[in-house]
Tab-separated table of C-alpha atoms in Angstrom:
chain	number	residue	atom	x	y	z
V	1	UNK	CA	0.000	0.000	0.000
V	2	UNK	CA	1.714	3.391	-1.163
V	3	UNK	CA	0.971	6.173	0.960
V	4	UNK	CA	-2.017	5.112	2.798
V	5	UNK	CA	-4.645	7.860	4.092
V	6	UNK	CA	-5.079	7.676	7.583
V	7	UNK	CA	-6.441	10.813	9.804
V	8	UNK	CA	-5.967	10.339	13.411
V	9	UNK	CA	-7.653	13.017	15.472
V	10	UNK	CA	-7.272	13.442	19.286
V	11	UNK	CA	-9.461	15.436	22.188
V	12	UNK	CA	-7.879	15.147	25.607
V	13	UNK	CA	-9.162	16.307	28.907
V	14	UNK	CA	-8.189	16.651	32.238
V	15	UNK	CA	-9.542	14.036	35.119
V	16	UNK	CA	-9.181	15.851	38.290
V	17	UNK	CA	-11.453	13.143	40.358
V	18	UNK	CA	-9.175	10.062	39.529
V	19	UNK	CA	-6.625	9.776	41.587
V	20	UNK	CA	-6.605	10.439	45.544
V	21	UNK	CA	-7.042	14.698	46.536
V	22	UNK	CA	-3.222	14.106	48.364
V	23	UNK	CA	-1.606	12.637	44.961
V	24	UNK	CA	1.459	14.261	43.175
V	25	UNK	CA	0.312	12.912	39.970
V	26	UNK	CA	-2.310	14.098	37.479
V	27	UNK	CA	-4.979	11.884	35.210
V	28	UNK	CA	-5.701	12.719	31.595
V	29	UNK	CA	-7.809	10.897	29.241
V	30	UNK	CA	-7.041	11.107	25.424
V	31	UNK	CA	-9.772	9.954	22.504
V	32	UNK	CA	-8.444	9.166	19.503
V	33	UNK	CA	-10.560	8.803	16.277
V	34	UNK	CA	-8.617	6.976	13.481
V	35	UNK	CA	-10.172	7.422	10.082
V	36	UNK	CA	-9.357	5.625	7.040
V	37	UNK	CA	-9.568	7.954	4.015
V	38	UNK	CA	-7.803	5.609	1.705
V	39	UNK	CA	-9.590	2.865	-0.975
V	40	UNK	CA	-8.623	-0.323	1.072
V	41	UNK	CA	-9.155	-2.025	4.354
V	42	UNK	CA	-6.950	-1.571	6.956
V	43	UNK	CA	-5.910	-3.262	10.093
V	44	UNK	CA	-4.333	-1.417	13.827
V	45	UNK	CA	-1.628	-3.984	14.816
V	46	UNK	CA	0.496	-2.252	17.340
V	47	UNK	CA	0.857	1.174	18.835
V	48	UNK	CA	4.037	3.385	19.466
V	49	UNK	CA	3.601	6.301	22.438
V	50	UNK	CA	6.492	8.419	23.661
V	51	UNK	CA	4.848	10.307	26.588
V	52	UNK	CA	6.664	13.533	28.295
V	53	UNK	CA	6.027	15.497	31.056
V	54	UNK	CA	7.083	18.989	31.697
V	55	UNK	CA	10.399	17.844	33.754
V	56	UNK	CA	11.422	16.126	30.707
V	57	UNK	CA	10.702	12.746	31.743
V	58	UNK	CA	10.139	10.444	28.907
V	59	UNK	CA	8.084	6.938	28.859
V	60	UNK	CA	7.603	4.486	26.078
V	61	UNK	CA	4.738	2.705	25.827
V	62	UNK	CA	4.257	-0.306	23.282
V	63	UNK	CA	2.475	-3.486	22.553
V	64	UNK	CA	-0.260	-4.619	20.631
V	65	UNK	CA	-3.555	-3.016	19.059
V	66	UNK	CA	-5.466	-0.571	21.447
V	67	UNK	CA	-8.151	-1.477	24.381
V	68	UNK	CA	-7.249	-4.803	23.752
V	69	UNK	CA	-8.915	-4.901	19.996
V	70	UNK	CA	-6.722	-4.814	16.393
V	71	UNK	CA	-9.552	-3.252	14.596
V	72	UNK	CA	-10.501	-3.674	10.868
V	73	UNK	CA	-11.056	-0.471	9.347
V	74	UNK	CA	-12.920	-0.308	6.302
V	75	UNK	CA	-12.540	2.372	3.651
V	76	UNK	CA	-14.278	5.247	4.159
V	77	UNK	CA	-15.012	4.246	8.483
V	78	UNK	CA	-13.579	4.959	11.547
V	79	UNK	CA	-12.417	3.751	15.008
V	80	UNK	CA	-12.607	5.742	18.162
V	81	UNK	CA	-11.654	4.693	21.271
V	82	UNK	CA	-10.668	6.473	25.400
V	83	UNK	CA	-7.537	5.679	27.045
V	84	UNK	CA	-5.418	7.726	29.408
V	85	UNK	CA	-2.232	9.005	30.540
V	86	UNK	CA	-0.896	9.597	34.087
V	87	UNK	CA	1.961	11.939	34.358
V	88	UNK	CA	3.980	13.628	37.717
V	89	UNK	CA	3.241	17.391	36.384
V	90	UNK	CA	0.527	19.238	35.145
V	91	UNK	CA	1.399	19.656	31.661
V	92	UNK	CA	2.739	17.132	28.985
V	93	UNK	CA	2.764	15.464	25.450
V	94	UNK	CA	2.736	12.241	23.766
V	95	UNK	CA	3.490	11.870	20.351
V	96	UNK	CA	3.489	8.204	18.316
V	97	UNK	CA	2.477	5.935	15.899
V	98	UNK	CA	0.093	2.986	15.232
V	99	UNK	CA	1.877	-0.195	13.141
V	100	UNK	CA	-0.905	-1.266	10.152
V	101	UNK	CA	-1.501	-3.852	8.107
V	102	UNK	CA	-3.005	-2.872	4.649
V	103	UNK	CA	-5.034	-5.483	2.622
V	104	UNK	CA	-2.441	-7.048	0.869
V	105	UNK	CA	-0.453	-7.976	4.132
V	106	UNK	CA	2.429	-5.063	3.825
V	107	UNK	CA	2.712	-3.054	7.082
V	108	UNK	CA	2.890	1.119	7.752
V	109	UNK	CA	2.884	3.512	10.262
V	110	UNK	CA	0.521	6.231	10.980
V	111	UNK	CA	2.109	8.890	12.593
V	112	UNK	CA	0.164	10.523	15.667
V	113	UNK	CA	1.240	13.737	15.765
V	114	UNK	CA	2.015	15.514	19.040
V	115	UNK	CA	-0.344	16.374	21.059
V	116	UNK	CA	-0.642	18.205	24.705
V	117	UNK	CA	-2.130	17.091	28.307
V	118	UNK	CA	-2.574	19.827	30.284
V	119	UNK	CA	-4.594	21.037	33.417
V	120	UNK	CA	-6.660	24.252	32.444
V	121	UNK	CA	-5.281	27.209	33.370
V	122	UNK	CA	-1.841	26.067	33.446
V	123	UNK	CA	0.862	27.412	31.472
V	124	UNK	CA	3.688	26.375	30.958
């Protein structure tokens, strides 16, 4: 599959009720919609997330598919699903890839582009 159309849109808010009031850490919840634009079916195999947090601190996270589905995505659909992110400072980013499989068995990557976690009315 030559250059494969595949939009992947994320929303991300802030979850100030899930962890304890006395934690140092802060909750965020990402959605992602992936949309296949292209003319053939295609498959999520793996994903790819480098999350950082304002310190610099960097985590990898990899393994297969996403909530525990590799989902077949037809031409012209999408998939959407929630996840979420747990960092030690109120502002971050994560920034990745998903591994797929086009029809005919080769594999590609659609980038995720960054994208920030952040408490409201925090700059930094």
């Amino acid at each position: 599959m030559n250059d494969p159309t595949i939009v992947i849109q994320v929303s991300t808010r802030y979850l100030p009720d899930h962890l304890p009031e006395n934690s140092n850490q802060y909750a965020f919840a990402y959605q992602i919609t992936i949309i296949n634009q292209s003319n053939e079916t295609v498959q999520l195999i793996n994903r790819y997330w480098n999350i950082t947090d304002a310190n610099g601190k960097s985590s990898e996270v990899q393994g297969s598919g996403v909530v525990g589905k590799q989902p077949v995505i037809k031409p012209g659909e999408q998939f959407q699903y929630t996840s979420g992110a747990i960092l030690d400072t109120p502002v971050g980013n994560m920034q990745g890839y998903y591994e797929m499989q086009a029809s005919d068995g080769s594999l590609f990557r659609a980038p995720i582009d960054v994208f920030r976690l952040a408490v409201p009315n925090v700059i930094n």
